[in-house]
């Protein structure tokens, strides 16, 4: 048989009748099929089977480790959480889910090979340069709205330990005192952040100011709100202690708290007591925001178990859990947790002397009267929040 003629010119005409030709054709067909399916497997693992997208352009900047390794690069960068910026098309999105399941197993091999370990670092460098160019001041995505003397400063300082959080220093008081200055003024008070970081501010007086909820809602209806609450009786004493330290000797607690010095007649117009009517203020917020958009931090627990409270806060804010009990050290002299010096939090510190002051001793009759006063309001607050804070 003239093989050259057979292969080059005659297959189409003679093949159906020639047995050897049929075998060859079927064989070629099967070979092509298996090659295609192998190729598809690689593409499915990489998640980038359609190639004309930005990620492919990006790949051209990497050193060429060959086709197989390029696909491994994709897995690594997926694992590094980079893909959200490179919108995959329909097909690749499906593949991502599968690829994600494979990532853990694949990484075991990958980490043992130094050349492949270099890849994500290179990529990290590039993406961090790109991110750096987007550094700027952003409006807060979360606000600690109160309550005054609840432990708001401690909460903000603790949150600052998180690498994905940036917080203001002083209280901005934008939504209650400086609203007329406009959002640009407000934004300028914010620290510079990278796109993935969350800006947070705290102004405890927001919680008790009627107009604030709708103003925050107008800025962004997805703003996350955090409220630290503490037993309203100790909160009131703490507030009074602060007044004493700021204004020197002033009226006694009793003379402001009770009408005509009668411990049964509470002076409900005294702001120090009014702030503790949490349910009243919360009702105002709930007329604007849904309950699920407000996270309640248990003030007492923030002192005794900061790790647990911070886990819940991070979860609510959609942050990865970074701050844990390992970040705190109980200062026995002060009776409050301080932030430990760690690699991530280089500035280990306690809150300053204005936090955790010694309270004046008030007669038991005064405290009992305040507890009676707050009791029904607390009960309503527990019902509204679905949380029992166990204040006596
Ligand atoms: P006292 O000073 O009455 O003890 P705010 O920051 O909202 O003004 O709250 C101050 C309160 O935070 C303090 O009130 C203190 O009880 C509480 N606090 C919570 N954690 C703290 C911490 N780690 N260090 C100091 N004070 C803390």
Short mmCIF file of C-alpha atoms and ligand atoms in Angstrom, two decimals:
data_model
loop_
_atom_site.label_atom_id
_atom_site.label_comp_id
_atom_site.label_asym_id
_atom_site.label_seq_id
_atom_site.Cartn_x
_atom_site.Cartn_y
_atom_site.Cartn_z
CA UNK A 1 0.00 0.00 0.00
CA UNK A 2 1.22 3.54 -0.82
CA UNK A 3 1.15 4.94 2.73
CA UNK A 4 1.99 8.49 1.72
CA UNK A 5 -0.84 8.59 -0.75
CA UNK A 6 -3.08 6.96 1.78
CA UNK A 7 -2.36 9.37 4.57
CA UNK A 8 -2.25 12.53 2.54
CA UNK A 9 -4.81 12.10 -0.24
CA UNK A 10 -7.01 9.07 -0.04
CA UNK A 11 -8.55 8.68 3.41
CA UNK A 12 -11.77 10.47 2.66
CA UNK A 13 -12.59 8.40 -0.40
CA UNK A 14 -11.31 4.88 0.56
CA UNK A 15 -11.46 4.88 4.30
CA UNK A 16 -14.98 3.56 4.87
CA UNK A 17 -14.05 0.32 3.06
CA UNK A 18 -10.51 -0.10 4.46
CA UNK A 19 -10.25 -1.86 7.85
CA UNK A 20 -6.76 -0.58 8.74
CA UNK A 21 -7.83 2.92 7.84
CA UNK A 22 -10.88 2.66 10.08
CA UNK A 23 -8.76 1.50 13.01
CA UNK A 24 -6.38 4.40 12.46
CA UNK A 25 -9.23 6.92 12.25
CA UNK A 26 -10.91 5.64 15.40
CA UNK A 27 -7.54 5.59 17.20
CA UNK A 28 -6.83 9.18 16.20
CA UNK A 29 -10.29 10.19 17.32
CA UNK A 30 -9.84 8.53 20.72
CA UNK A 31 -6.39 10.07 21.19
CA UNK A 32 -7.78 13.55 20.42
CA UNK A 33 -10.60 13.00 22.89
CA UNK A 34 -8.32 11.93 25.74
CA UNK A 35 -5.97 14.86 25.06
CA UNK A 36 -8.86 17.31 25.19
CA UNK A 37 -10.21 15.88 28.43
CA UNK A 38 -6.77 16.00 30.09
CA UNK A 39 -6.41 19.62 29.04
CA UNK A 40 -9.83 20.41 30.36
CA UNK A 41 -8.95 18.89 33.71
CA UNK A 42 -6.03 21.27 34.07
CA UNK A 43 -8.19 24.20 33.07
CA UNK A 44 -10.91 23.20 35.46
CA UNK A 45 -8.44 22.99 38.32
CA UNK A 46 -7.01 26.37 37.49
CA UNK A 47 -10.42 27.95 37.08
CA UNK A 48 -9.25 29.94 34.08
CA UNK A 49 -10.22 27.93 31.05
CA UNK A 50 -11.26 31.01 29.08
CA UNK A 51 -8.11 32.93 28.69
CA UNK A 52 -8.77 36.43 27.38
CA UNK A 53 -9.33 38.15 30.67
CA UNK A 54 -7.35 40.47 32.89
CA UNK A 55 -6.00 37.63 34.97
CA UNK A 56 -4.32 36.20 31.93
CA UNK A 57 -2.73 39.50 31.16
CA UNK A 58 -1.56 39.53 34.70
CA UNK A 59 0.03 36.14 34.26
CA UNK A 60 2.25 37.44 31.56
CA UNK A 61 4.03 39.44 34.24
CA UNK A 62 4.99 36.31 36.13
CA UNK A 63 8.14 34.40 35.36
CA UNK A 64 7.15 31.53 33.07
CA UNK A 65 7.09 28.30 35.04
CA UNK A 66 5.43 26.41 32.20
CA UNK A 67 1.81 25.68 31.48
CA UNK A 68 1.23 23.37 34.41
CA UNK A 69 2.75 25.71 36.95
CA UNK A 70 0.84 28.67 35.61
CA UNK A 71 -2.27 26.80 36.52
CA UNK A 72 -0.88 26.21 39.96
CA UNK A 73 -0.30 29.94 40.28
CA UNK A 74 -3.99 30.40 39.80
CA UNK A 75 -4.78 28.03 42.60
CA UNK A 76 -2.39 29.80 44.90
CA UNK A 77 -3.74 33.21 44.17
CA UNK A 78 -7.25 31.95 44.65
CA UNK A 79 -6.18 30.70 48.03
CA UNK A 80 -4.77 34.12 48.79
CA UNK A 81 -8.17 35.66 48.26
CA UNK A 82 -7.20 37.63 45.19
CA UNK A 83 -9.86 36.50 42.82
CA UNK A 84 -12.60 38.82 43.94
CA UNK A 85 -10.93 41.56 41.99
CA UNK A 86 -10.73 39.53 38.79
CA UNK A 87 -14.32 38.75 38.01
CA UNK A 88 -14.46 35.27 36.55
CA UNK A 89 -16.92 34.46 33.80
CA UNK A 90 -19.74 31.97 34.22
CA UNK A 91 -17.71 28.91 33.45
CA UNK A 92 -14.75 29.74 35.61
CA UNK A 93 -16.94 30.70 38.56
CA UNK A 94 -18.28 27.14 38.57
CA UNK A 95 -14.76 25.87 38.35
CA UNK A 96 -13.68 28.00 41.32
CA UNK A 97 -15.91 26.10 43.67
CA UNK A 98 -14.39 22.85 42.55
CA UNK A 99 -10.92 24.33 42.59
CA UNK A 100 -11.47 25.65 46.09
CA UNK A 101 -12.20 22.16 47.33
CA UNK A 102 -8.94 21.05 45.82
CA UNK A 103 -6.84 23.87 47.21
CA UNK A 104 -6.11 22.35 50.59
CA UNK A 105 -4.75 19.12 49.15
CA UNK A 106 -2.76 20.81 46.46
CA UNK A 107 -1.14 23.25 48.80
CA UNK A 108 0.56 20.46 50.69
CA UNK A 109 2.66 19.72 47.63
CA UNK A 110 3.02 23.30 46.59
CA UNK A 111 4.56 24.58 49.78
CA UNK A 112 7.37 22.07 49.52
CA UNK A 113 8.52 23.50 46.20
CA UNK A 114 10.35 26.75 46.59
CA UNK A 115 9.92 28.08 43.06
CA UNK A 116 6.17 27.83 43.37
CA UNK A 117 6.13 29.47 46.79
CA UNK A 118 7.67 32.56 45.22
CA UNK A 119 4.67 33.07 42.97
CA UNK A 120 2.11 34.38 45.47
CA UNK A 121 4.72 36.65 46.99
CA UNK A 122 5.33 38.22 43.61
CA UNK A 123 1.64 38.57 43.11
CA UNK A 124 1.11 39.97 46.59
CA UNK A 125 3.68 42.64 45.85
CA UNK A 126 1.90 43.65 42.68
CA UNK A 127 -1.53 43.69 44.23
CA UNK A 128 -0.31 45.63 47.25
CA UNK A 129 1.20 48.26 44.95
CA UNK A 130 -2.12 48.44 43.13
CA UNK A 131 -3.98 48.69 46.43
CA UNK A 132 -1.61 51.28 47.80
CA UNK A 133 -2.60 53.59 44.93
CA UNK A 134 -6.17 53.42 46.23
CA UNK A 135 -5.25 54.63 49.72
CA UNK A 136 -7.60 57.39 50.81
CA UNK A 137 -10.06 58.68 53.39
CA UNK A 138 -13.33 56.81 53.46
CA UNK A 139 -16.58 57.28 55.33
CA UNK A 140 -17.04 54.82 58.19
CA UNK A 141 -18.66 51.51 57.44
CA UNK A 142 -19.24 50.92 61.14
CA UNK A 143 -19.98 53.29 64.02
CA UNK A 144 -19.82 52.71 67.74
CA UNK A 145 -22.89 54.75 68.70
CA UNK A 146 -22.64 54.46 72.48
CA UNK A 147 -23.31 54.24 75.24
CA UNK A 148 -21.34 56.84 77.13
CA UNK A 149 -19.28 55.16 79.91
CA UNK A 150 -20.21 51.76 78.55
CA UNK A 151 -16.66 50.89 77.52
CA UNK A 152 -16.66 52.53 74.10
CA UNK A 153 -13.01 53.59 74.23
CA UNK A 154 -11.89 50.10 75.23
CA UNK A 155 -13.87 48.61 72.35
CA UNK A 156 -12.37 51.01 69.82
CA UNK A 157 -8.83 50.46 71.10
CA UNK A 158 -9.31 46.71 70.94
CA UNK A 159 -10.67 46.91 67.39
CA UNK A 160 -7.65 48.93 66.35
CA UNK A 161 -5.53 45.82 66.91
CA UNK A 162 -7.17 44.32 63.81
CA UNK A 163 -5.08 44.93 60.68
CA UNK A 164 -8.23 45.47 58.61
CA UNK A 165 -9.57 48.22 60.86
CA UNK A 166 -8.69 51.91 60.99
CA UNK A 167 -10.32 54.12 63.56
CA UNK A 168 -10.57 57.81 64.31
CA UNK A 169 -8.81 59.13 67.40
CA UNK A 170 -11.06 61.82 68.90
CA UNK A 171 -14.83 61.52 68.73
CA UNK A 172 -16.01 63.23 65.49
CA UNK A 173 -19.51 64.23 66.77
CA UNK A 174 -20.51 64.73 63.15
CA UNK A 175 -24.08 63.43 63.26
CA UNK A 176 -25.01 65.32 66.41
CA UNK A 177 -22.98 68.54 66.54
CA UNK A 178 -21.32 69.16 63.18
CA UNK A 179 -23.85 67.82 60.71
CA UNK A 180 -24.15 71.17 58.95
CA UNK A 181 -20.47 70.91 57.93
CA UNK A 182 -21.25 68.21 55.40
CA UNK A 183 -19.95 64.76 54.54
CA UNK A 184 -16.68 66.01 53.02
CA UNK A 185 -15.77 67.59 56.32
CA UNK A 186 -16.60 64.33 58.03
CA UNK A 187 -14.62 62.24 55.54
CA UNK A 188 -11.58 64.43 56.13
CA UNK A 189 -11.59 63.44 59.80
CA UNK A 190 -11.22 59.80 58.85
CA UNK A 191 -7.87 58.01 58.76
CA UNK A 192 -6.46 56.92 55.42
CA UNK A 193 -7.38 53.36 54.52
CA UNK A 194 -6.79 50.80 51.84
CA UNK A 195 -9.87 49.46 50.04
CA UNK A 196 -10.03 46.26 52.10
CA UNK A 197 -9.84 48.11 55.42
CA UNK A 198 -12.84 49.18 57.46
CA UNK A 199 -13.09 52.69 58.85
CA UNK A 200 -14.72 52.92 62.26
CA UNK A 201 -15.54 55.88 64.46
CA UNK A 202 -17.11 56.20 67.88
CA UNK A 203 -19.24 58.97 69.31
CA UNK A 204 -21.28 57.79 72.31
CA UNK A 205 -23.67 60.74 72.28
CA UNK A 206 -25.14 59.50 68.98
CA UNK A 207 -27.12 56.89 70.88
CA UNK A 208 -29.24 59.45 72.71
CA UNK A 209 -29.60 62.04 69.94
CA UNK A 210 -32.94 61.84 68.16
CA UNK A 211 -31.84 62.97 64.70
CA UNK A 212 -28.76 60.76 64.43
CA UNK A 213 -30.28 57.46 63.18
CA UNK A 214 -31.87 58.99 60.09
CA UNK A 215 -28.74 61.01 59.35
CA UNK A 216 -26.53 57.92 59.45
CA UNK A 217 -29.07 56.04 57.36
CA UNK A 218 -28.94 58.83 54.80
CA UNK A 219 -25.15 58.54 54.60
CA UNK A 220 -25.39 54.77 54.12
CA UNK A 221 -28.25 52.47 54.97
CA UNK A 222 -25.79 49.60 55.36
CA UNK A 223 -23.75 51.22 58.13
CA UNK A 224 -23.09 48.70 60.88
CA UNK A 225 -23.91 49.98 64.34
CA UNK A 226 -22.29 48.83 67.56
CA UNK A 227 -23.62 49.64 71.01
CA UNK A 228 -21.75 48.82 74.23
CA UNK A 229 -24.13 48.62 77.15
CA UNK A 230 -23.45 48.29 80.83
CA UNK A 231 -25.64 48.10 83.94
CA UNK A 232 -27.34 51.53 83.87
CA UNK A 233 -26.80 51.99 87.63
CA UNK A 234 -23.01 51.61 87.46
CA UNK A 235 -23.04 53.55 84.20
CA UNK A 236 -24.71 56.48 85.99
CA UNK A 237 -22.20 56.37 88.83
CA UNK A 238 -19.36 56.20 86.30
CA UNK A 239 -20.78 59.23 84.47
CA UNK A 240 -21.10 61.13 87.74
CA UNK A 241 -17.49 60.20 88.65
CA UNK A 242 -16.35 61.67 85.35
CA UNK A 243 -18.30 64.88 86.06
CA UNK A 244 -16.57 65.14 89.43
CA UNK A 245 -13.14 64.70 87.88
CA UNK A 246 -13.86 67.26 85.15
CA UNK A 247 -15.63 69.95 87.12
CA UNK A 248 -14.18 69.45 90.58
CA UNK A 249 -16.51 69.34 93.56
CA UNK A 250 -20.11 69.61 92.38
CA UNK A 251 -23.53 68.71 93.74
CA UNK A 252 -23.88 65.36 95.45
CA UNK A 253 -25.16 62.45 93.38
CA UNK A 254 -28.30 62.22 95.53
CA UNK A 255 -29.22 65.88 95.13
CA UNK A 256 -29.25 65.50 91.34
CA UNK A 257 -30.74 62.01 91.18
CA UNK A 258 -33.76 62.53 93.46
CA UNK A 259 -36.41 65.18 93.76
CA UNK A 260 -36.53 66.85 97.16
CA UNK A 261 -33.94 64.36 98.44
CA UNK A 262 -36.57 61.63 98.38
CA UNK A 263 -34.99 58.39 97.10
CA UNK A 264 -38.40 57.29 95.85
CA UNK A 265 -38.69 60.28 93.53
CA UNK A 266 -36.27 59.88 90.66
CA UNK A 267 -35.27 62.97 88.77
CA UNK A 268 -35.79 61.55 85.29
CA UNK A 269 -34.70 64.76 83.64
CA UNK A 270 -31.13 64.36 84.89
CA UNK A 271 -29.13 63.36 81.83
CA UNK A 272 -26.93 61.01 83.86
CA UNK A 273 -30.01 58.90 84.58
CA UNK A 274 -31.75 59.44 81.25
CA UNK A 275 -28.89 57.90 79.28
CA UNK A 276 -29.52 54.59 81.09
CA UNK A 277 -33.04 54.27 79.68
CA UNK A 278 -31.60 52.15 76.91
CA UNK A 279 -34.91 50.84 75.63
CA UNK A 280 -36.21 54.36 74.98
CA UNK A 281 -33.21 55.33 72.88
CA UNK A 282 -33.13 51.99 71.11
CA UNK A 283 -36.75 52.40 70.02
CA UNK A 284 -35.71 55.56 68.23
CA UNK A 285 -32.95 53.66 66.37
CA UNK A 286 -35.27 50.81 65.50
CA UNK A 287 -37.63 53.22 63.80
CA UNK A 288 -34.87 53.64 61.21
CA UNK A 289 -32.54 50.62 61.33
CA UNK A 290 -33.43 46.92 61.56
CA UNK A 291 -32.35 45.21 64.78
CA UNK A 292 -29.93 42.95 62.91
CA UNK A 293 -27.88 45.98 61.91
CA UNK A 294 -27.10 46.77 65.55
CA UNK A 295 -24.67 44.70 67.57
CA UNK A 296 -24.84 44.83 71.35
CA UNK A 297 -21.62 44.47 73.28
CA UNK A 298 -21.98 43.33 76.87
CA UNK A 299 -19.95 45.99 78.71
CA UNK A 300 -19.25 43.87 81.81
CA UNK A 301 -18.18 40.93 79.68
CA UNK A 302 -15.87 43.17 77.69
CA UNK A 303 -13.92 43.62 80.94
CA UNK A 304 -13.96 40.03 82.18
CA UNK A 305 -13.84 38.23 78.86
CA UNK A 306 -12.62 40.60 76.13
CA UNK A 307 -11.61 37.78 73.76
CA UNK A 308 -15.14 36.43 73.60
CA UNK A 309 -16.76 39.84 73.08
CA UNK A 310 -14.24 40.74 70.40
CA UNK A 311 -14.91 37.52 68.51
CA UNK A 312 -18.59 38.43 68.35
CA UNK A 313 -17.85 41.99 67.24
CA UNK A 314 -15.49 40.84 64.48
CA UNK A 315 -18.07 38.36 63.33
CA UNK A 316 -20.77 41.03 63.20
CA UNK A 317 -18.51 43.43 61.30
CA UNK A 318 -17.64 40.74 58.77
CA UNK A 319 -13.97 40.80 59.76
CA UNK A 320 -11.87 37.68 59.94
CA UNK A 321 -11.27 36.63 63.54
CA UNK A 322 -7.93 38.14 64.39
CA UNK A 323 -8.38 39.54 67.90
CA UNK A 324 -8.61 36.74 70.44
CA UNK A 325 -8.00 36.24 74.16
CA UNK A 326 -4.29 36.01 73.30
CA UNK A 327 -4.25 39.77 72.73
CA UNK A 328 -5.20 40.65 76.30
CA UNK A 329 -3.57 40.63 79.66
CA UNK A 330 -5.54 41.32 82.83
CA UNK A 331 -3.93 44.12 84.80
CA UNK A 332 -4.59 42.99 88.36
CA UNK A 333 -3.84 46.38 89.92
CA UNK A 334 -6.35 48.19 87.74
CA UNK A 335 -8.78 45.31 87.34
CA UNK A 336 -9.05 45.83 83.58
CA UNK A 337 -7.65 44.04 80.57
CA UNK A 338 -4.82 45.71 78.69
CA UNK A 339 -3.66 45.08 75.14
CA UNK A 340 -0.64 42.80 75.08
CA UNK A 341 2.42 43.69 73.11
CA UNK A 342 2.49 41.24 70.22
CA UNK A 343 3.97 41.10 66.76
CA UNK A 344 0.81 42.52 65.25
CA UNK A 345 0.12 44.97 68.03
CA UNK A 346 3.51 46.48 68.71
CA UNK A 347 2.14 49.02 71.15
CA UNK A 348 1.01 46.98 74.15
CA UNK A 349 -0.92 49.29 76.46
CA UNK A 350 -3.65 49.84 79.01
CA UNK A 351 -6.30 52.53 78.63
CA UNK A 352 -5.36 55.82 80.27
CA UNK A 353 -6.24 56.84 83.82
CA UNK A 354 -9.55 58.39 82.78
CA UNK A 355 -10.89 54.88 82.13
CA UNK A 356 -11.44 52.63 85.09
CA UNK A 357 -11.71 55.35 87.71
CA UNK A 358 -12.54 54.57 91.30
CA UNK A 359 -16.22 55.29 91.93
CA UNK A 360 -17.50 57.08 95.04
CA UNK A 361 -19.27 54.85 97.53
CA UNK A 362 -22.99 55.56 97.41
CA UNK A 363 -25.43 54.44 100.14
CA UNK A 364 -27.14 51.11 99.42
CA UNK A 365 -30.57 52.83 99.63
CA UNK A 366 -29.58 55.06 96.71
CA UNK A 367 -28.37 52.14 94.58
CA UNK A 368 -31.45 50.04 95.43
CA UNK A 369 -33.75 52.88 94.42
CA UNK A 370 -31.95 53.23 91.08
CA UNK A 371 -32.17 49.48 90.46
CA UNK A 372 -35.93 49.59 91.07
CA UNK A 373 -36.25 52.50 88.72
CA UNK A 374 -34.34 50.81 85.87
CA UNK A 375 -35.80 47.35 86.35
CA UNK A 376 -38.83 47.63 83.99
CA UNK A 377 -36.82 49.51 81.36
CA UNK A 378 -34.11 46.85 81.45
CA UNK A 379 -36.72 44.11 81.09
CA UNK A 380 -38.10 45.81 77.98
CA UNK A 381 -34.58 46.27 76.66
CA UNK A 382 -33.87 42.54 77.06
CA UNK A 383 -37.09 41.72 75.20
CA UNK A 384 -36.34 44.10 72.37
CA UNK A 385 -32.77 42.88 71.88
CA UNK A 386 -33.46 39.22 72.71
CA UNK A 387 -30.49 39.37 75.09
CA UNK A 388 -30.57 39.01 78.86
CA UNK A 389 -27.79 41.17 80.27
CA UNK A 390 -28.50 39.98 83.84
CA UNK A 391 -28.33 43.39 85.47
CA UNK A 392 -29.75 43.22 88.96
P1 LIG B 1 -15.16 53.55 84.70
O1 LIG B 1 -14.08 54.55 84.49
O2 LIG B 1 -16.32 54.08 85.36
O3 LIG B 1 -14.67 52.29 85.34
P2 LIG B 1 -16.19 54.87 77.93
O4 LIG B 1 -14.90 54.55 77.23
O5 LIG B 1 -17.37 54.55 77.10
O6 LIG B 1 -16.19 56.24 78.48
O7 LIG B 1 -16.29 53.88 79.14
C1 LIG B 1 -15.42 53.95 80.24
C2 LIG B 1 -15.56 52.66 80.97
O8 LIG B 1 -14.95 51.62 80.22
C3 LIG B 1 -14.80 52.59 82.26
O9 LIG B 1 -15.67 53.10 83.24
C4 LIG B 1 -14.51 51.13 82.46
O10 LIG B 1 -15.36 50.52 83.39
C5 LIG B 1 -14.82 50.54 81.10
N1 LIG B 1 -13.79 49.68 80.55
C6 LIG B 1 -14.04 48.58 79.82
N2 LIG B 1 -12.90 47.98 79.48
C7 LIG B 1 -11.90 48.72 79.97
C8 LIG B 1 -10.50 48.59 79.93
N3 LIG B 1 -9.90 47.57 79.30
N4 LIG B 1 -9.75 49.52 80.58
C9 LIG B 1 -10.35 50.54 81.23
N5 LIG B 1 -11.69 50.71 81.28
C10 LIG B 1 -12.46 49.81 80.67
#
